[in-house]
PDB file of C-alpha atoms in Angstrom:
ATOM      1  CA  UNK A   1       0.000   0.000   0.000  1.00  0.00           C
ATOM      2  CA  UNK A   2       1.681   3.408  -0.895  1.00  0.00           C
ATOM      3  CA  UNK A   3       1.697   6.088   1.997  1.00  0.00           C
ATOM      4  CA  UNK A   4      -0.880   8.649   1.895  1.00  0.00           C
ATOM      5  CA  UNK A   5      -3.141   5.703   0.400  1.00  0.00           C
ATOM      6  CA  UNK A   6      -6.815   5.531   1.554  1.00  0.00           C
ATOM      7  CA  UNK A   7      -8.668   2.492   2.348  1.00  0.00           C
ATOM      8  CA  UNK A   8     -11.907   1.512   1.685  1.00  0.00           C
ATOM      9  CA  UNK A   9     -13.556  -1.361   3.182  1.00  0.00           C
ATOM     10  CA  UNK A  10     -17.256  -2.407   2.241  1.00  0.00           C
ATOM     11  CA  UNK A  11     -19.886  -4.950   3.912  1.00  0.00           C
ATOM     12  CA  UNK A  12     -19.436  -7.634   1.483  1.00  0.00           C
ATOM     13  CA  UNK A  13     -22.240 -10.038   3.826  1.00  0.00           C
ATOM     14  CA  UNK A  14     -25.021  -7.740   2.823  1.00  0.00           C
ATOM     15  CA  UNK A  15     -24.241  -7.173  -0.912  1.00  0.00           C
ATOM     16  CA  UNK A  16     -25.327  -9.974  -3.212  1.00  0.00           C
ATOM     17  CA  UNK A  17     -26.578  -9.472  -6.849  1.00  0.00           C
ATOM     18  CA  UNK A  18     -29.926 -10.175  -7.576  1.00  0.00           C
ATOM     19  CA  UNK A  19     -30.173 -12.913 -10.495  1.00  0.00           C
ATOM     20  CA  UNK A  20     -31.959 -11.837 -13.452  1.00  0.00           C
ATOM     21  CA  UNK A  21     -35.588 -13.354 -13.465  1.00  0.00           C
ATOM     22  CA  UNK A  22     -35.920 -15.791 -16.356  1.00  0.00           C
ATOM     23  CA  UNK A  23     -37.997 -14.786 -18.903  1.00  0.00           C
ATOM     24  CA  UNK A  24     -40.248 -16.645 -20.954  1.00  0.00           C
ATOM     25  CA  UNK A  25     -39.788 -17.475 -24.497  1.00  0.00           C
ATOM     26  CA  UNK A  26     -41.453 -14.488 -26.576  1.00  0.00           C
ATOM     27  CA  UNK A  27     -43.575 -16.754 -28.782  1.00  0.00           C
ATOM     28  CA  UNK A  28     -44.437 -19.473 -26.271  1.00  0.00           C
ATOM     29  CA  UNK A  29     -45.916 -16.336 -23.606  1.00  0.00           C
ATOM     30  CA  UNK A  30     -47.797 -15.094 -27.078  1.00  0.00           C
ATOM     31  CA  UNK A  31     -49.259 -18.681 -27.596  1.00  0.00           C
ATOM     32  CA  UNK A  32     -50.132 -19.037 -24.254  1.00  0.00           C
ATOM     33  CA  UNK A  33     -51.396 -15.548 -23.589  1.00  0.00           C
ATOM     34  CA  UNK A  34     -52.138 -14.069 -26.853  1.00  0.00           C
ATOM     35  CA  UNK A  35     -50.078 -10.994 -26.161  1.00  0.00           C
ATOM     36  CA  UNK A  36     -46.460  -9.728 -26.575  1.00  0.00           C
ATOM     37  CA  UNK A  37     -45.021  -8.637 -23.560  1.00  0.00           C
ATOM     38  CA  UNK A  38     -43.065  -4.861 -23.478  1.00  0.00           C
ATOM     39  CA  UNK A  39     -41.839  -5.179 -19.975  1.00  0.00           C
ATOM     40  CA  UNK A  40     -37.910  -5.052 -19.192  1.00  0.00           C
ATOM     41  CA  UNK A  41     -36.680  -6.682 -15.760  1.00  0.00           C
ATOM     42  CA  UNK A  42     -33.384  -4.109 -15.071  1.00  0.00           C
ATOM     43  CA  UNK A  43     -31.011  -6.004 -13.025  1.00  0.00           C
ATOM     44  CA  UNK A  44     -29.955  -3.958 -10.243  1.00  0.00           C
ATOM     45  CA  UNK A  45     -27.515  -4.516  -8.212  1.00  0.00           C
ATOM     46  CA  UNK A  46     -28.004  -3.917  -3.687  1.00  0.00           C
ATOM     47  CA  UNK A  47     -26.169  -0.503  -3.466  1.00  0.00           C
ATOM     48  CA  UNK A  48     -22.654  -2.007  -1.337  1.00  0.00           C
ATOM     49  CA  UNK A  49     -22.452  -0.023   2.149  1.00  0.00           C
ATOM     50  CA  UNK A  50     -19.172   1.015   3.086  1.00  0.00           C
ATOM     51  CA  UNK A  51     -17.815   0.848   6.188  1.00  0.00           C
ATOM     52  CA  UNK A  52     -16.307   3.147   8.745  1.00  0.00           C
ATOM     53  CA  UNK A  53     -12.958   2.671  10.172  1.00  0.00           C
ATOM     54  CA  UNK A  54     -14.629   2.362  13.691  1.00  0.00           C
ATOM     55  CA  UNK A  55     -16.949  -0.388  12.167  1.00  0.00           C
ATOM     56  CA  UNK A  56     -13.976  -2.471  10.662  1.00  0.00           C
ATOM     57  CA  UNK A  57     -12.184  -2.018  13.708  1.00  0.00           C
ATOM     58  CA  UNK A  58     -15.393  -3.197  15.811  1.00  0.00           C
ATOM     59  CA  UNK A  59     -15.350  -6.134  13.557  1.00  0.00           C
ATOM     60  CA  UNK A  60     -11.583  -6.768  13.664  1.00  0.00           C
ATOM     61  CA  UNK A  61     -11.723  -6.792  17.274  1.00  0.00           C
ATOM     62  CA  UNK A  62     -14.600  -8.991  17.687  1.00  0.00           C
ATOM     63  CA  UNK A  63     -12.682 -11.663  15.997  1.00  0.00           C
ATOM     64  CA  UNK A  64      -9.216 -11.738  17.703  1.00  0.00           C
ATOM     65  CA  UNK A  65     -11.132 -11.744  20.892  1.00  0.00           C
ATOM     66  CA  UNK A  66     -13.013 -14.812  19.894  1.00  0.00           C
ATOM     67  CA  UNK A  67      -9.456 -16.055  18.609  1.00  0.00           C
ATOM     68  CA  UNK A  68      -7.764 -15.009  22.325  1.00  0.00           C
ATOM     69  CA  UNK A  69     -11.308 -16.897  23.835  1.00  0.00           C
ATOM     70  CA  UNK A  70     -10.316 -20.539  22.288  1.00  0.00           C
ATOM     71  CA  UNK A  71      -6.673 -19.998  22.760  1.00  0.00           C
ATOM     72  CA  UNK A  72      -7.175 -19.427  26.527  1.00  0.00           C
ATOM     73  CA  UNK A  73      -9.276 -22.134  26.913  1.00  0.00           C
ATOM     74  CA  UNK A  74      -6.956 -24.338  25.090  1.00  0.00           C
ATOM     75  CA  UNK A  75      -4.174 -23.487  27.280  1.00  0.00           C
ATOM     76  CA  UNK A  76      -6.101 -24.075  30.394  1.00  0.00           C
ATOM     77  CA  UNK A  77      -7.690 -27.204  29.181  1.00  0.00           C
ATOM     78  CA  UNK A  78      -3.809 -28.905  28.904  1.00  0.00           C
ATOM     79  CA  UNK A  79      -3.329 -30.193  32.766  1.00  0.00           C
ATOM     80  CA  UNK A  80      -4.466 -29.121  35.839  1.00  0.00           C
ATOM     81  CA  UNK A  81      -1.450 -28.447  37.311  1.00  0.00           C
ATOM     82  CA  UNK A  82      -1.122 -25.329  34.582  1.00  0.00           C
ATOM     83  CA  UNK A  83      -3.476 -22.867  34.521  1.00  0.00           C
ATOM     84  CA  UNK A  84      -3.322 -18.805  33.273  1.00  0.00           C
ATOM     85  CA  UNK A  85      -5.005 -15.775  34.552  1.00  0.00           C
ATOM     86  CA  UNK A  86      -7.125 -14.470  31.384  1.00  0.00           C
ATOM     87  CA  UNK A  87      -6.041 -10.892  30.490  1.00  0.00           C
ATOM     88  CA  UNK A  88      -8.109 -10.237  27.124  1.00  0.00           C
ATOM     89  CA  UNK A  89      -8.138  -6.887  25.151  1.00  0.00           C
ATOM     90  CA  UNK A  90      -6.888  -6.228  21.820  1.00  0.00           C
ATOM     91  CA  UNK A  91      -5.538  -3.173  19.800  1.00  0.00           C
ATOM     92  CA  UNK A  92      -6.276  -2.500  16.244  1.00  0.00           C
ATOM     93  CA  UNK A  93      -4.323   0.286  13.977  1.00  0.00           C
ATOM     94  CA  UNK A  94      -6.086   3.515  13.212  1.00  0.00           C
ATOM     95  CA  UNK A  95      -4.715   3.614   9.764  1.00  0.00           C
ATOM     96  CA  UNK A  96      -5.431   0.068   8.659  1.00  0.00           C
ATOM     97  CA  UNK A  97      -8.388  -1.062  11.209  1.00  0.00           C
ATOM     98  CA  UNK A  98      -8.437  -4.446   9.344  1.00  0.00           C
ATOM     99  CA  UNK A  99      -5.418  -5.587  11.565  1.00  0.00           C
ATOM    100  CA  UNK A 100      -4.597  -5.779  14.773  1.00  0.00           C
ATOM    101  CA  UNK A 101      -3.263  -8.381  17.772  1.00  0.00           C
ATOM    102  CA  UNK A 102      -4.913  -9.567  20.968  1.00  0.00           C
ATOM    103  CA  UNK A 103      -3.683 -10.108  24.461  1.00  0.00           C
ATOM    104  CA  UNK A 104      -4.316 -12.906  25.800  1.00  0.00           C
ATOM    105  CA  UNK A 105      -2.560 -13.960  29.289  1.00  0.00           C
ATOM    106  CA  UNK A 106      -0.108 -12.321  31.002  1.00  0.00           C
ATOM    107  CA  UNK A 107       2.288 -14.445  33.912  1.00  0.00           C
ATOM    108  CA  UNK A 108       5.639 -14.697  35.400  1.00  0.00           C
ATOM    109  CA  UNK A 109       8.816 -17.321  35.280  1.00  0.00           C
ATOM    110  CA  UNK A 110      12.049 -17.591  35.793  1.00  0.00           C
ATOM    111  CA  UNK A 111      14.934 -17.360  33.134  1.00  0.00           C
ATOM    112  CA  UNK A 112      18.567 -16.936  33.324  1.00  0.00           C
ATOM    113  CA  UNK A 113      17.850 -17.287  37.131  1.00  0.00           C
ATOM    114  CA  UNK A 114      15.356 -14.718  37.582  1.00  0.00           C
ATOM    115  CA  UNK A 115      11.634 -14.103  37.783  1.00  0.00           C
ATOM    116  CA  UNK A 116      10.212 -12.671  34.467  1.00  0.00           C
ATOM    117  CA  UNK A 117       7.240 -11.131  33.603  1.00  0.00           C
ATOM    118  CA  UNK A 118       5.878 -11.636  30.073  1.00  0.00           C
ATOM    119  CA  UNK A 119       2.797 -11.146  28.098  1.00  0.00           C
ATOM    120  CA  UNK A 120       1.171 -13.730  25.403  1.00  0.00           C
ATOM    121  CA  UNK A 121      -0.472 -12.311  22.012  1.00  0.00           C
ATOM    122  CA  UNK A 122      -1.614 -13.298  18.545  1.00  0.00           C
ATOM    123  CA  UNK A 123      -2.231 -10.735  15.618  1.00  0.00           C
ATOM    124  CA  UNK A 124      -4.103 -10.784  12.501  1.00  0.00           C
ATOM    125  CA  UNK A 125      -0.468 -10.778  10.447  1.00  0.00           C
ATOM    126  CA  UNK A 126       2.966 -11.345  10.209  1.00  0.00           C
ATOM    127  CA  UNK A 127       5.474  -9.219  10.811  1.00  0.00           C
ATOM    128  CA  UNK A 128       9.276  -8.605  12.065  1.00  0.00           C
ATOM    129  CA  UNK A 129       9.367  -7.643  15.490  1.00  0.00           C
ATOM    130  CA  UNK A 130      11.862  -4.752  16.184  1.00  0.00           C
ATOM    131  CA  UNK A 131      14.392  -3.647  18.354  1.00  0.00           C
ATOM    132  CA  UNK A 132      13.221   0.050  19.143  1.00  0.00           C
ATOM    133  CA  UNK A 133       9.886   1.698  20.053  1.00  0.00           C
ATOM    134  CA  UNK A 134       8.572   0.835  16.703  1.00  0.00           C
ATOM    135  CA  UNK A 135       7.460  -2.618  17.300  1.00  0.00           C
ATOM    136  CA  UNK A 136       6.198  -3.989  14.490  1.00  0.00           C
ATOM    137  CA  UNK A 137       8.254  -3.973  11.162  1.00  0.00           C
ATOM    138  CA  UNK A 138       7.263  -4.774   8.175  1.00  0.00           C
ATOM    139  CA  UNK A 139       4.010  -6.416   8.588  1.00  0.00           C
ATOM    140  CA  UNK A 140       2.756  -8.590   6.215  1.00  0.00           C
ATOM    141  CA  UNK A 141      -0.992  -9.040   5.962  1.00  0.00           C
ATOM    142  CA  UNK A 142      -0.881 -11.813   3.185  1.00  0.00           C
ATOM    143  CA  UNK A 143       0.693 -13.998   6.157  1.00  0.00           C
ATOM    144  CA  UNK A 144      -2.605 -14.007   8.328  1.00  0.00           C
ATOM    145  CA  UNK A 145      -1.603 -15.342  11.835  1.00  0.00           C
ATOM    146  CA  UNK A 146       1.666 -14.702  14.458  1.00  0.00           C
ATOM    147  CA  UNK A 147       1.917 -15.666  17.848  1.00  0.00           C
ATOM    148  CA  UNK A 148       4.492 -14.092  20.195  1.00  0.00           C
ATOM    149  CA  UNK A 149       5.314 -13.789  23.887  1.00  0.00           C
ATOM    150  CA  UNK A 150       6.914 -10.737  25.230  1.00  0.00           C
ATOM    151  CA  UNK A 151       9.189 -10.364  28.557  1.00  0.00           C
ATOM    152  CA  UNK A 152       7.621  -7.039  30.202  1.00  0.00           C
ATOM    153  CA  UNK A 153       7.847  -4.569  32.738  1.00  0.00           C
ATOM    154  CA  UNK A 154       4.262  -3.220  34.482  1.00  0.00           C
ATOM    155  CA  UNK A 155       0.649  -4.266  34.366  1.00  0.00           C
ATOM    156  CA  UNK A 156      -0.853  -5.142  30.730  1.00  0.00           C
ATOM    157  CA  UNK A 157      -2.586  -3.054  28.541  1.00  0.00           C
ATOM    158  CA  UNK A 158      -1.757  -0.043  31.397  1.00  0.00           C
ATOM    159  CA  UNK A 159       0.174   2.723  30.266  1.00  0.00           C
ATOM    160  CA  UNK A 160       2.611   1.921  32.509  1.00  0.00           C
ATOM    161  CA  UNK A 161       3.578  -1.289  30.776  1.00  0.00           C
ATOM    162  CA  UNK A 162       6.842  -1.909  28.375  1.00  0.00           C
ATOM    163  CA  UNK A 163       8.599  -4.613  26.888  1.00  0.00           C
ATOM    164  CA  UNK A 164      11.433  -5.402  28.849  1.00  0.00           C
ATOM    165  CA  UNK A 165      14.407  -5.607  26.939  1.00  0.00           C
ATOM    166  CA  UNK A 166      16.709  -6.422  29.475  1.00  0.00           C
ATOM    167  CA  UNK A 167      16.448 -10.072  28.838  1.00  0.00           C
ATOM    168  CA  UNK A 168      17.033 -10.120  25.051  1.00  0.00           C
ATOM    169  CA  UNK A 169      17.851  -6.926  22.562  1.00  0.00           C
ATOM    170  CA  UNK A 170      13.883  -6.794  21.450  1.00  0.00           C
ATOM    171  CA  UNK A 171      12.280  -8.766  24.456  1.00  0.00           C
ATOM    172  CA  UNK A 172      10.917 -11.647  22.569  1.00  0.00           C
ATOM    173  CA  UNK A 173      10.448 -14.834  24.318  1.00  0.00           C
ATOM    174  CA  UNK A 174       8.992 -16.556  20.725  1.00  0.00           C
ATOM    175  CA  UNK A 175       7.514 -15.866  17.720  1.00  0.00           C
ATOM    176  CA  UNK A 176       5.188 -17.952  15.778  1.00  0.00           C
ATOM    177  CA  UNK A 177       2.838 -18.712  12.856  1.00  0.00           C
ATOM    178  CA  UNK A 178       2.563 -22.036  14.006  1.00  0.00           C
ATOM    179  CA  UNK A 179      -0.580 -22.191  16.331  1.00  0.00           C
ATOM    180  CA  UNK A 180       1.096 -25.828  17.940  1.00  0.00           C
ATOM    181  CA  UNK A 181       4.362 -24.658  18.641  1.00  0.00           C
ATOM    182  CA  UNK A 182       2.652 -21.199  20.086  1.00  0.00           C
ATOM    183  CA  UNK A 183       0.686 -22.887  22.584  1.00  0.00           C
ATOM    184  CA  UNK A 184       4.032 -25.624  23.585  1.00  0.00           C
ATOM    185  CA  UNK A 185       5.792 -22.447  23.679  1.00  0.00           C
ATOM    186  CA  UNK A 186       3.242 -20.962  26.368  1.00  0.00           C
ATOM    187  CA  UNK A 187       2.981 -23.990  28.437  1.00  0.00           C
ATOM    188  CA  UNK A 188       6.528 -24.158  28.498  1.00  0.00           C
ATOM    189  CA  UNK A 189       6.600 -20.750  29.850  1.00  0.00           C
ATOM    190  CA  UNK A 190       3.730 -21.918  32.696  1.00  0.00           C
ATOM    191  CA  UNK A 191       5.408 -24.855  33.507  1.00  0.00           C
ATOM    192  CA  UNK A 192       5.596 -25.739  37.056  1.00  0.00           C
ATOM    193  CA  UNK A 193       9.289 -27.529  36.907  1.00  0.00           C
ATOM    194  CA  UNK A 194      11.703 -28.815  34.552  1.00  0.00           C
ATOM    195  CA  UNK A 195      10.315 -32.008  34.581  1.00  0.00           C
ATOM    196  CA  UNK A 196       7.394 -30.704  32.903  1.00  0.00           C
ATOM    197  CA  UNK A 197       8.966 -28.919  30.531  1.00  0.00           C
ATOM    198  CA  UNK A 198      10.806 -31.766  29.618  1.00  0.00           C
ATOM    199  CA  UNK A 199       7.717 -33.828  28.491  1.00  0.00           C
ATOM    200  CA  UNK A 200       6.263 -30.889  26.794  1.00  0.00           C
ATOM    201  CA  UNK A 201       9.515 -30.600  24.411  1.00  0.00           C
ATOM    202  CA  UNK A 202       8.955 -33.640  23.394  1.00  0.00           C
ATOM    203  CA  UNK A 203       5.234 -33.161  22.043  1.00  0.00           C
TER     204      UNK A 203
END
């Protein structure tokens, strides 16, 4: 998309063509009737409604929710003995409302020796995640679905909270488009002891 580009987005679920009545054969109505017909079905197509950029982003958010939703219960529904707080909300971008990420638990474990706090999402996209205050980098929107977990500082979705880069140079714990490997990756992170997260590296 070049910059300064506009988008448009219409509500494709209400907009369907209506098919062309099928008319009868001119002499067989005349036979049957005795007169010619002069009338002319137009085929007119529903007027498409387009959407605002709050409405897309309604709709945008509605469905990563639902996405963070299954995810959460799939983690929970794992074992017993591993079990996340859910911390849903999601974010969509002004400019392109179509795309966005969820949050969808937040917990703490220890790496390198030391507790760590760190934040589980999944977007709408793909994209490179960056070392700097600009966190996502070249997205890609053809590659529909990322995973990541973030090591952070503060309570999530606060204004308070930041990625904690201490840990690595950008933070990342993983990043994923693999929905299998995201959720081994989370339990990993929830595990209670190493024993558990040796059986879950095998799976």
């Amino acid at each position: 998309m070049e910059a300064g580009t506009k988008l448009r987005y219409y509500d494709a679920s209400g907009w369907h063509p209506v098919a062309p009545k099928v008319k009868p054969v001119a002499h067989s109505e005349f036979l049957r009737t005795g007169r010619i017909s002069r009338e002319r079905d137009d085929w007119l197509p529903k007027e498409r409604r387009y959407l605002t950029y709050a409405e897309v982003a309604t709709r945008t958010g509605r469905k990563l929710e639902t996405a963070g939703e299954t995810t959460h219960e799939r983690l929970n529904a794992f074992h017993h003995d591993i079990k996340f707080p859910k911390v849903l909300f999601h974010r969509t971008f002004p400019e392109r409302p179509h795309l966005g990420y969820c949050h969808v638990t937040a917990a703490s474990t220890y790496l390198a020796r030391r507790s760590v706090s760190w934040s589980f999402y999944i977007c709408n996209f793909f994209a490179q995640i960056g070392e700097d205050e600009q966190f996502f980098a070249q997205i890609d929107a053809k590659r529909r679905r990322m995973y990541f977990a973030v090591a952070i500082e503060g309570e999530p979705g606060t204004a308070k909270m930041r990625i904690n880069r201490d840990l690595r140079d950008n933070g990342v714990l993983f990043q994923t488009a693999n929905p299998q490997e995201a959720l081994r990756n989370v339990l990993m992170l929830g595990a209670p002891d190493s024993a558990f997260r040796a059986i879950l590296q095998k799976m």
